[in-house]
Short mmCIF file of C-alpha atoms in Angstrom, two decimals:
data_model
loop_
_atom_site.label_atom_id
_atom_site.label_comp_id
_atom_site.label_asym_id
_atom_site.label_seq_id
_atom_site.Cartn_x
_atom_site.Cartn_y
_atom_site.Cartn_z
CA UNK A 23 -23.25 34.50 11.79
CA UNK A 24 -22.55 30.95 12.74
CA UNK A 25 -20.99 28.29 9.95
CA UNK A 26 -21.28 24.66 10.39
CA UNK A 27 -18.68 22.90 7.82
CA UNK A 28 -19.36 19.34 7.48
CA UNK A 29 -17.16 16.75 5.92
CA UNK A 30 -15.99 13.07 6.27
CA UNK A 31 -12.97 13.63 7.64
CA UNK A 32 -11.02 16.08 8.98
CA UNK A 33 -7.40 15.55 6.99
CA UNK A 34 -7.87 12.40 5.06
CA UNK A 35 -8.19 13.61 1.50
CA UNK A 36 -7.89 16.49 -0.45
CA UNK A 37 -11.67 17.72 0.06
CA UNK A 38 -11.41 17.20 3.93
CA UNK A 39 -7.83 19.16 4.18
CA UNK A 40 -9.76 21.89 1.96
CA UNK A 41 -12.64 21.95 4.34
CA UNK A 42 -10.14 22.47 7.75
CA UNK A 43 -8.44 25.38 5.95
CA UNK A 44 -11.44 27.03 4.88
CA UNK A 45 -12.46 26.75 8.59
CA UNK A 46 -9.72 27.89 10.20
CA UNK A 47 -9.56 30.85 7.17
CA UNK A 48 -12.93 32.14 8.23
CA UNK A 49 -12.02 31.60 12.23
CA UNK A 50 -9.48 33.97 11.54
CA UNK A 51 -11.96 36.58 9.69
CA UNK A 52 -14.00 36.59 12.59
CA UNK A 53 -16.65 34.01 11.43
CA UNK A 54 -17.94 31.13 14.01
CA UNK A 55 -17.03 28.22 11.99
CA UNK A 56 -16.92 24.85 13.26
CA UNK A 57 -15.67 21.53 11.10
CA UNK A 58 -18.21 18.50 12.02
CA UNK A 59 -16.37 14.95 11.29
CA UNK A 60 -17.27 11.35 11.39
CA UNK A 61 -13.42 10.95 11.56
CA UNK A 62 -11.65 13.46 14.10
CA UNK A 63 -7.99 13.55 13.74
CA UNK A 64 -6.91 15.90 16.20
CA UNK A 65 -8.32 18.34 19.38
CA UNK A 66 -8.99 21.00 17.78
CA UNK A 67 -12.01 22.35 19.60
CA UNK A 68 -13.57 23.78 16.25
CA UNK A 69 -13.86 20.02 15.24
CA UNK A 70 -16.86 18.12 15.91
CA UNK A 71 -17.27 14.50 15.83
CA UNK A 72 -20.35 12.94 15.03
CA UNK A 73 -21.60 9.22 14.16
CA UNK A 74 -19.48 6.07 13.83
CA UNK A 75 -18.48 3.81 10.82
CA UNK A 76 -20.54 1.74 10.94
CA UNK A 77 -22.64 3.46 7.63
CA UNK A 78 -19.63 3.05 5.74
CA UNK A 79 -19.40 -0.56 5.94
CA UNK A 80 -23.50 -1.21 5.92
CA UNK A 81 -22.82 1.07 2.23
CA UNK A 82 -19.96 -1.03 0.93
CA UNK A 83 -21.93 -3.98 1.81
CA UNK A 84 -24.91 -2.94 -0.58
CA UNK A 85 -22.71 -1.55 -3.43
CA UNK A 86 -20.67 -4.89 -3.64
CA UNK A 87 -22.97 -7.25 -5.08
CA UNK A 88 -24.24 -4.16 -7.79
CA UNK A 89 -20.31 -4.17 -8.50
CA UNK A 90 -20.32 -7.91 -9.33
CA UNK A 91 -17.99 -8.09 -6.34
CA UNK A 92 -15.02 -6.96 -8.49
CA UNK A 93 -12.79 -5.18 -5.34
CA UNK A 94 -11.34 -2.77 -7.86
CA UNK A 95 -14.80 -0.85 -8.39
CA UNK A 96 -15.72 -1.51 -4.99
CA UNK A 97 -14.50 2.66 -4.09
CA UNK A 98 -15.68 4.26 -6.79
CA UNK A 99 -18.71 4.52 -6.24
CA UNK A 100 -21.43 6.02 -3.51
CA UNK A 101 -24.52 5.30 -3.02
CA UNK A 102 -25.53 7.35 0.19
CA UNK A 103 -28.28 4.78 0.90
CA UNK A 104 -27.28 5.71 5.10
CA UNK A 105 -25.37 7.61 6.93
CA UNK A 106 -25.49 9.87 10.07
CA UNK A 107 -27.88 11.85 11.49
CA UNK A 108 -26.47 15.37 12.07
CA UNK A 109 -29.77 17.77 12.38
CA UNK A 110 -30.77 16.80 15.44
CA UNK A 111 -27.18 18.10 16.98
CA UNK A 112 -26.49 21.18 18.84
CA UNK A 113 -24.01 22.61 16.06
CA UNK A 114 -26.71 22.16 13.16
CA UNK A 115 -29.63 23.55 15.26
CA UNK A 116 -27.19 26.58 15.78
CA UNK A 117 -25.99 27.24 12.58
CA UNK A 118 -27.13 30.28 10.18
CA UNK A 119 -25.43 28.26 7.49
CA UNK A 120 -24.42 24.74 6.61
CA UNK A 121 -21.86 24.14 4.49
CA UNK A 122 -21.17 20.70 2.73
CA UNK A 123 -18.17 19.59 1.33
CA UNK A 124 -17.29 15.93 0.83
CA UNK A 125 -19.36 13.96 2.56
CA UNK A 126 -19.67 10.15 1.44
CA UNK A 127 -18.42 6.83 2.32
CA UNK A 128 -21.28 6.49 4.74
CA UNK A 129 -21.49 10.39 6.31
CA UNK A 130 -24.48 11.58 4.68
CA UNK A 131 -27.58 9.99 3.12
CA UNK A 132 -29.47 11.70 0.62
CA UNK A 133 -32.39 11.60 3.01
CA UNK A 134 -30.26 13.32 5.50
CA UNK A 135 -29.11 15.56 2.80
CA UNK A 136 -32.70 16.55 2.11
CA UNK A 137 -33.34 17.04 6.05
CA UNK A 138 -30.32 20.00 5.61
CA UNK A 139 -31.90 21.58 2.42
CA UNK A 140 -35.37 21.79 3.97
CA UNK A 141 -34.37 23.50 7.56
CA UNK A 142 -34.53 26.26 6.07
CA UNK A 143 -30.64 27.42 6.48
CA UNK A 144 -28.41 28.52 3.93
CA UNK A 145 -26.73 25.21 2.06
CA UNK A 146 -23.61 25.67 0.36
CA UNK A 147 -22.18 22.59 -1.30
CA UNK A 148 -18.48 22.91 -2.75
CA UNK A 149 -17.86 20.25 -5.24
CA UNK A 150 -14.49 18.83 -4.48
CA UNK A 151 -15.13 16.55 -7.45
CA UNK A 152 -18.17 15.72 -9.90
CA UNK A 153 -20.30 13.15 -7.21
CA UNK A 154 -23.02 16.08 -6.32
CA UNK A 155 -24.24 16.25 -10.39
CA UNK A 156 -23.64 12.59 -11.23
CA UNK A 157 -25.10 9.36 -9.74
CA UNK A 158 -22.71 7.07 -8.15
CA UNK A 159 -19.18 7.83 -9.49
CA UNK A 160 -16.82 10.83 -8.84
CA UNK A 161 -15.24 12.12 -12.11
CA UNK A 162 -17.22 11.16 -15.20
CA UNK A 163 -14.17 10.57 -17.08
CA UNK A 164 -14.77 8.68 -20.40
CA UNK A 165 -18.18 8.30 -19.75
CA UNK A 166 -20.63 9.93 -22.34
CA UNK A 167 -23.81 8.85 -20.12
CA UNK A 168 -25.83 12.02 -19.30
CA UNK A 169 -28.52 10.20 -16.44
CA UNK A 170 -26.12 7.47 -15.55
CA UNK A 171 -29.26 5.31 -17.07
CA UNK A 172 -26.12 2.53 -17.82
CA UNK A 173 -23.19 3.04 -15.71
CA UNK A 174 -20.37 0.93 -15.76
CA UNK A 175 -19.45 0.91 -12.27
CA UNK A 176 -22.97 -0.63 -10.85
CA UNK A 177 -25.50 -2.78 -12.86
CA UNK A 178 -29.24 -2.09 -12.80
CA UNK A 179 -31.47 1.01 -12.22
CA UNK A 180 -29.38 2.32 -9.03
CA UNK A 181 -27.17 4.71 -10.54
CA UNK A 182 -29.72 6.21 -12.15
CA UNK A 183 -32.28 6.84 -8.88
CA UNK A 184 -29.95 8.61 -7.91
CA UNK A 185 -29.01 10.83 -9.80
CA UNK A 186 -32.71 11.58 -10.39
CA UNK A 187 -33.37 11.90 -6.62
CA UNK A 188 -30.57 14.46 -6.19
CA UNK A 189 -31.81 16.23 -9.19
CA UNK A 190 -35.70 16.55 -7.48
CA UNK A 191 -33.69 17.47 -4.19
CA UNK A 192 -31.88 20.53 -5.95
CA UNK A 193 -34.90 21.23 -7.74
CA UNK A 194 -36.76 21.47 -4.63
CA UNK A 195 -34.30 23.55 -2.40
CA UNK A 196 -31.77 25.33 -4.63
CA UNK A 197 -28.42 24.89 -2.33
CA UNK A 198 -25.54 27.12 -3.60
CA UNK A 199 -23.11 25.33 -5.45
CA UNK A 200 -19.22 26.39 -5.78
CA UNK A 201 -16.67 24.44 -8.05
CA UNK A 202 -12.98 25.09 -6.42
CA UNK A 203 -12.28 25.22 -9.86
CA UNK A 204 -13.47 26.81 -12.94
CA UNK A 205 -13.14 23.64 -15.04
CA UNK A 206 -15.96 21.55 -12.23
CA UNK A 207 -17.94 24.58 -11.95
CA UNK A 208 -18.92 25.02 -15.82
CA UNK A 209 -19.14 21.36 -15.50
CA UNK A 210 -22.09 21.60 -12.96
CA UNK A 211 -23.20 24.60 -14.62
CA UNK A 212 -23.61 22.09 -17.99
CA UNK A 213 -25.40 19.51 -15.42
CA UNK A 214 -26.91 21.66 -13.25
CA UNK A 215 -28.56 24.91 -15.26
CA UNK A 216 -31.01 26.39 -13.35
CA UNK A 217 -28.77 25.94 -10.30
CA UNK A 218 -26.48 28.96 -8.97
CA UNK A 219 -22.94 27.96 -9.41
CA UNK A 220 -20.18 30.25 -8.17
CA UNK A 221 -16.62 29.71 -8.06
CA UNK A 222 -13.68 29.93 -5.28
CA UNK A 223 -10.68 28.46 -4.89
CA UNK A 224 -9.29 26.56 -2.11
CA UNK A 225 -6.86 28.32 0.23
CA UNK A 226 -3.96 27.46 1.59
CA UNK A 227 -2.11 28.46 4.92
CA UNK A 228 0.64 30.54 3.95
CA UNK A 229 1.93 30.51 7.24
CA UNK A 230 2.97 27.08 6.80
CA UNK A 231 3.20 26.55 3.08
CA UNK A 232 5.85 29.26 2.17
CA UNK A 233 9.58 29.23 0.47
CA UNK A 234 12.29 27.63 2.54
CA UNK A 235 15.71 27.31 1.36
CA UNK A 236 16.42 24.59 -0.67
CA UNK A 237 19.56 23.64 0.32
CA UNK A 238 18.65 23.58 3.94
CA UNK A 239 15.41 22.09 2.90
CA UNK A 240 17.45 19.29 1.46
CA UNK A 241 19.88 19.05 4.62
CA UNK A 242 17.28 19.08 6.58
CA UNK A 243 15.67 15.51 4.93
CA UNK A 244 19.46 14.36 3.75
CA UNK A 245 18.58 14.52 0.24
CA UNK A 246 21.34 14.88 -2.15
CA UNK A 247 22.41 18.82 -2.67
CA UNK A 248 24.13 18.29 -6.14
CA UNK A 249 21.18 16.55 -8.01
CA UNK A 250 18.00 17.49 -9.76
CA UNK A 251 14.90 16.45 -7.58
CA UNK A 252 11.49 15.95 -9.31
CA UNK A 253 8.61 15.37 -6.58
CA UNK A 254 5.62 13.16 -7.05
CA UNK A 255 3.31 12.67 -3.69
CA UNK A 256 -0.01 11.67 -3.43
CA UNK A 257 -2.33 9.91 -0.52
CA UNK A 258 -1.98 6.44 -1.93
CA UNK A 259 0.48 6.55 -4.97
CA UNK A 260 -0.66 3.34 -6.19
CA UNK A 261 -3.72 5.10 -7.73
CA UNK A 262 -4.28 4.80 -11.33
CA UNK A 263 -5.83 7.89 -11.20
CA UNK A 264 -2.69 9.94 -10.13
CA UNK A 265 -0.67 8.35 -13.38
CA UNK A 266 1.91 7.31 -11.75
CA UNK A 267 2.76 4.92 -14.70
CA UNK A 268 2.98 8.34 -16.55
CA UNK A 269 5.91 9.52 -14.77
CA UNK A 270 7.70 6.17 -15.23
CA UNK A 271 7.47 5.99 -18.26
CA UNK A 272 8.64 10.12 -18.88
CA UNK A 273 11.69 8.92 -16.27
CA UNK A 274 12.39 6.71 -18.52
CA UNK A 275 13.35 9.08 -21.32
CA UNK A 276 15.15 11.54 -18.89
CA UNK A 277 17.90 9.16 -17.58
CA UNK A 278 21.34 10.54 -17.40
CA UNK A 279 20.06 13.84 -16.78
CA UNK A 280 21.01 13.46 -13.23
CA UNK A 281 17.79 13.19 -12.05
CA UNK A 282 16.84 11.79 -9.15
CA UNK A 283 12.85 11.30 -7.89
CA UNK A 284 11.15 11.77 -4.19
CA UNK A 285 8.05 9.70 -3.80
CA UNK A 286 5.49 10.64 -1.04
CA UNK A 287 2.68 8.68 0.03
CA UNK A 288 1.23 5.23 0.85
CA UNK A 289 2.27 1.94 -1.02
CA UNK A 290 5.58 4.10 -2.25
CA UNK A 291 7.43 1.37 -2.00
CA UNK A 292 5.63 -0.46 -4.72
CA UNK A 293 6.38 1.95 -7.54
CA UNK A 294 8.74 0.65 -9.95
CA UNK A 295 11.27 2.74 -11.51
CA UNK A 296 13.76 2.86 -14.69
CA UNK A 297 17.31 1.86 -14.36
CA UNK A 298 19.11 4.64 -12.95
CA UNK A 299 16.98 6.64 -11.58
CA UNK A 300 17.15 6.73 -7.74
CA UNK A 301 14.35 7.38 -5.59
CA UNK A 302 13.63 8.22 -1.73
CA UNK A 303 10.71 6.99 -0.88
CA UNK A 304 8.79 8.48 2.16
CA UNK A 305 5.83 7.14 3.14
CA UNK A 306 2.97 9.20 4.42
CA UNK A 307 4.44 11.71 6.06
CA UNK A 308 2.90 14.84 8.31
CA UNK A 309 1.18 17.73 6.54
CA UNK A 310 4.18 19.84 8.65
CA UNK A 311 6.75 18.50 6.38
CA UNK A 312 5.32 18.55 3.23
CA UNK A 313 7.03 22.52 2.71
CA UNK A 314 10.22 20.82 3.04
CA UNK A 315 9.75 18.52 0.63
CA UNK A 316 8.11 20.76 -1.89
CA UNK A 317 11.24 23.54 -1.42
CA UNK A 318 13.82 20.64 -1.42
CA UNK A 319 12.40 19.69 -4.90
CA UNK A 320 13.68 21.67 -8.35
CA UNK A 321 9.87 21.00 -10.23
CA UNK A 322 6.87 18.94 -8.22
CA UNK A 323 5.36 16.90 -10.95
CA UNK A 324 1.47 15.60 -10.82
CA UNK A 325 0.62 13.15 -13.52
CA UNK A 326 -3.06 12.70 -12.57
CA UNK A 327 -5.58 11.71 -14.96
CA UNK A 328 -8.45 12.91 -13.04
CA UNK A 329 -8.45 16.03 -10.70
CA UNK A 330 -10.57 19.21 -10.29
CA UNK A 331 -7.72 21.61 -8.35
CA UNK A 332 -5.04 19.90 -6.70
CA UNK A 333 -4.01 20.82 -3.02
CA UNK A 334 -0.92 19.84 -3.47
CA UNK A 335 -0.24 22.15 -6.96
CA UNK A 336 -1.57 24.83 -4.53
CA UNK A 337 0.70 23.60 -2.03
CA UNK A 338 3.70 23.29 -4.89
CA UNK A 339 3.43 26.45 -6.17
CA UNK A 340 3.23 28.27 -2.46
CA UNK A 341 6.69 26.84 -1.24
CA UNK A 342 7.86 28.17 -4.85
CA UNK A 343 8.24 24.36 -6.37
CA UNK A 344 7.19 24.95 -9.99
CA UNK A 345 5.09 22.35 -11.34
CA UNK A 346 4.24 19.83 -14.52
CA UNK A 347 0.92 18.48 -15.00
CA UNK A 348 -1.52 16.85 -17.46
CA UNK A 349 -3.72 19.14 -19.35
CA UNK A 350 -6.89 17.83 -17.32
CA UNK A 351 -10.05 19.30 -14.95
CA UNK A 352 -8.66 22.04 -13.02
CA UNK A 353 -4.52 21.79 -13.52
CA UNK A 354 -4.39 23.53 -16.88
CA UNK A 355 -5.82 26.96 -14.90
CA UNK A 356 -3.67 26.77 -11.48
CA UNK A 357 -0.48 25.90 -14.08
CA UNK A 358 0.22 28.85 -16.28
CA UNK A 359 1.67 27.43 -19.37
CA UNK A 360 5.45 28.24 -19.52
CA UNK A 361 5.24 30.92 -16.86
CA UNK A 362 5.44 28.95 -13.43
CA UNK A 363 5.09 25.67 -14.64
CA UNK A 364 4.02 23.13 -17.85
CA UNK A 365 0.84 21.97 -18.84
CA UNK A 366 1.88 18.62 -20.96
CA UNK A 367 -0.53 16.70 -23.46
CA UNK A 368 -3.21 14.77 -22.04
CA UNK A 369 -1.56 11.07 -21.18
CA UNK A 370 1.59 12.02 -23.00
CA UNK A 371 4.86 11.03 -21.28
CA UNK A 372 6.75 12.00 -23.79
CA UNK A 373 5.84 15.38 -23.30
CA UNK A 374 5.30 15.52 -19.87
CA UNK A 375 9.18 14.22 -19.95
CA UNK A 376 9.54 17.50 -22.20
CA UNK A 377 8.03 19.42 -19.61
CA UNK A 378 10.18 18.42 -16.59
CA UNK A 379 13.14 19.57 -19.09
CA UNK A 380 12.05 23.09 -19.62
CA UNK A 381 11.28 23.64 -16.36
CA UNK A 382 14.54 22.47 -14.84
CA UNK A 383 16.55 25.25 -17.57
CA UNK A 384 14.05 27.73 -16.49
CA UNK A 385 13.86 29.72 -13.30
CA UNK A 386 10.18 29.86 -12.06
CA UNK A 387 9.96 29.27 -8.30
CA UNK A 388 9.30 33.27 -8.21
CA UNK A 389 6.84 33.09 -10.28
CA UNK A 390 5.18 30.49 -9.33
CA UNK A 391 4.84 31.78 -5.89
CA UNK A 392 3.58 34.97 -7.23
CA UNK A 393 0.56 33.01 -8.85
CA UNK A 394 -0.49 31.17 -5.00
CA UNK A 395 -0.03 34.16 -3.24
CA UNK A 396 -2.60 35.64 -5.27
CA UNK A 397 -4.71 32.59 -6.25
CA UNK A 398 -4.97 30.68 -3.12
CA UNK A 399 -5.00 33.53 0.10
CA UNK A 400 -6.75 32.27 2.96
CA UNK A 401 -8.22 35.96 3.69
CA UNK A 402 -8.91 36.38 -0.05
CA UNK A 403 -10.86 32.92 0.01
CA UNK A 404 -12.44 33.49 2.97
CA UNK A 405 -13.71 36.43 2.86
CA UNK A 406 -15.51 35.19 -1.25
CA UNK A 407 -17.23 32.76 1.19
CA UNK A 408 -18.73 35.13 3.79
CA UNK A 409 -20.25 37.60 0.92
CA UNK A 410 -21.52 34.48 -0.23
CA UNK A 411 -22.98 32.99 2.84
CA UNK A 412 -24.56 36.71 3.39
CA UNK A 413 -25.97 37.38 -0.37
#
């Protein structure tokens, strides 16, 4: 059985890391898998690069004016109006199944979408967020709008032939959908009823993302061995939608409790942060340091306000970092509640604040590498996807 995994990118974002461990996870269960990319990031011969950019940009073009040019809504949304043309290539005319994971910002159309679903291979989609059973947008949030018939992200009719044209598509050709969470997969199951919806986790590499020891963790990055480290990381930490304004405002409330934060990501320099409360600020940094950083922290804290499951709460919890989250999507589920972790109110600093507390007088890094072991196995994952594949 050959596998063709196809996703934007190859490590930018959580759904592209997600779709390189999966490959790799079923490489190793001795599955032909092969990653196809518009954007390559390394030479991995399992990773195929296909197409250019140029889709992307011809997509923002045509979603700007529906956005009434405001810059802010400008990536939200996704149209799929083009893309690139993948069916014609070796690797899809080889393939026993195709397997699609995030794929916008100009990779696939939903004409080229439709050419996949009607070769007649098997078509798994994994939702990495809510974009496959809405319109335009990528978590529904707020919005109560079941046909995205008035959308607040693009004016006029759009939004709404779309989601009806992906609804005829699925209709049509019945892909298998799986939610890497339980919370997005009884979403789609809401959206999507007569659809087959299965769930599987994402995996994660354990021979990377395993305990080190703190202290030499912390030597290791000259970090401070005599202080209490809370972690916060995310690809551009500037995002509203990771709540970082959260966590400044629960730092606020925990000063003089020798706390000191690590920030990881872009724009970390722009976070602004209580009186007293020191922070080392990183930058993007390589996926091979991340373990460090999670085992040189005491609790890895994720504010986010919209998320399905987290790679880096997988990621956390694996290097033994207990973690505090927002009870939202897919976090209240990998978090167990006062076991290896804290699931705070919905947009409540104070008691995400409350959370960082109890975890710092509990002990939970055991336990919370008990729960990833078990949860997030590449060979576990892997081999839910090849009974799947062959059903």
């Amino acid at each position: 059985m050959k596998v063709l995994l196809i996703s934007t990118s190859e490590r930018s974002g959580g759904g592209a890391i997600a779709a390189r461990r999966l490959m790799e996870a079923l490489v190793s269960n001795g599955i032909k898998a092969k990653l196809m990319v518009r954007d390559k990031q390394s030479d991995a011969v399992t990773v195929v690069k296909v197409g250019n950019k140029l889709p992307k940009l011809l997509e923002r073009l045509a979603i700007l004016p529906r956005c009434g040019f405001r810059l802010s809504r400008l990536w939200q949304a996704d149209i799929a109006n083009v893309g690139i043309s993948i069916t014609d290539t070796k690797e899809f005319k080889e393939a026993d199944v195709v397997h699609l994971h995030w794929v916008n910002q100009g990779m696939l159309s939903l004409d080229e979408m439709g050419n996949i679903m009607r070769s007649g291979k098997r078509v798994v989609m994994t939702l990495h967020d809510e974009w496959a059973y809405l319109g335009v947008c990528h978590y529904r949030g707020e919005c109560k709008e079941k046909e995205c018939r008035k959308c607040s992200l693009l004016c006029g009719s759009l939004p709404y032939y779309i989601y009806a044209r992906k609804r005829a598509m699925y209709q049509r050709w019945h892909p298998i959908f799986v939610g890497c969470s339980n919370w997005i997969a009884e979403e789609a199951r809401k959206a999507l009823p007569e659809e087959r919806i299965e769930h599987i986790n994402n995996c994660v590499p354990a021979a990377l993302f395993h305990p080190i020891d703190m202290l030499q963790a912390r030597q290791t990055l000259a970090l401070p061995k005599d202080k209490r480290l809370l972690l916060f990381c995310s690809q551009k930490v500037t995002d509203e939608r990771k709540g970082i304004t959260f966590l400044v405002e629960a730092l606020q409330q925990l000063q003089g409790d020798n706390l000191q934060l690590i920030i990881v990501g872009k724009d970390s320099e722009q976070i602004p942060l209580p009186d007293g409360i020191k922070a080392f600020r990183f930058g993007s940094v390589s996926e091979e340091m991340m373990p460090k950083l999670y085992s040189a922290a005491d609790v890895f804290v994720t504010p986010s306000l919209q998320d399905n499951l987290p790679n880096t709460i997988a990621e956390a919890m694996s290097c033994g970092t207990p973690c505090v989250g927002f009870n939202v999507g897919g976090i209240p589920e990998m978090i167990d509640h006062l076991s290896n972790g804290y699931v705070a109110r919905y947009q409540d600093a104070a008691d995400l604040a409350e959370g960082i507390r109890f975890v710092l007088s509990h002990d939970m890094r055991e336990a919370a590498h008990h729960k990833a072991a078990n949860a997030y196995g590449e060979t576990h994952v892997a081999q839910q996807y090849i009974k799947l594949y062959q059903a």
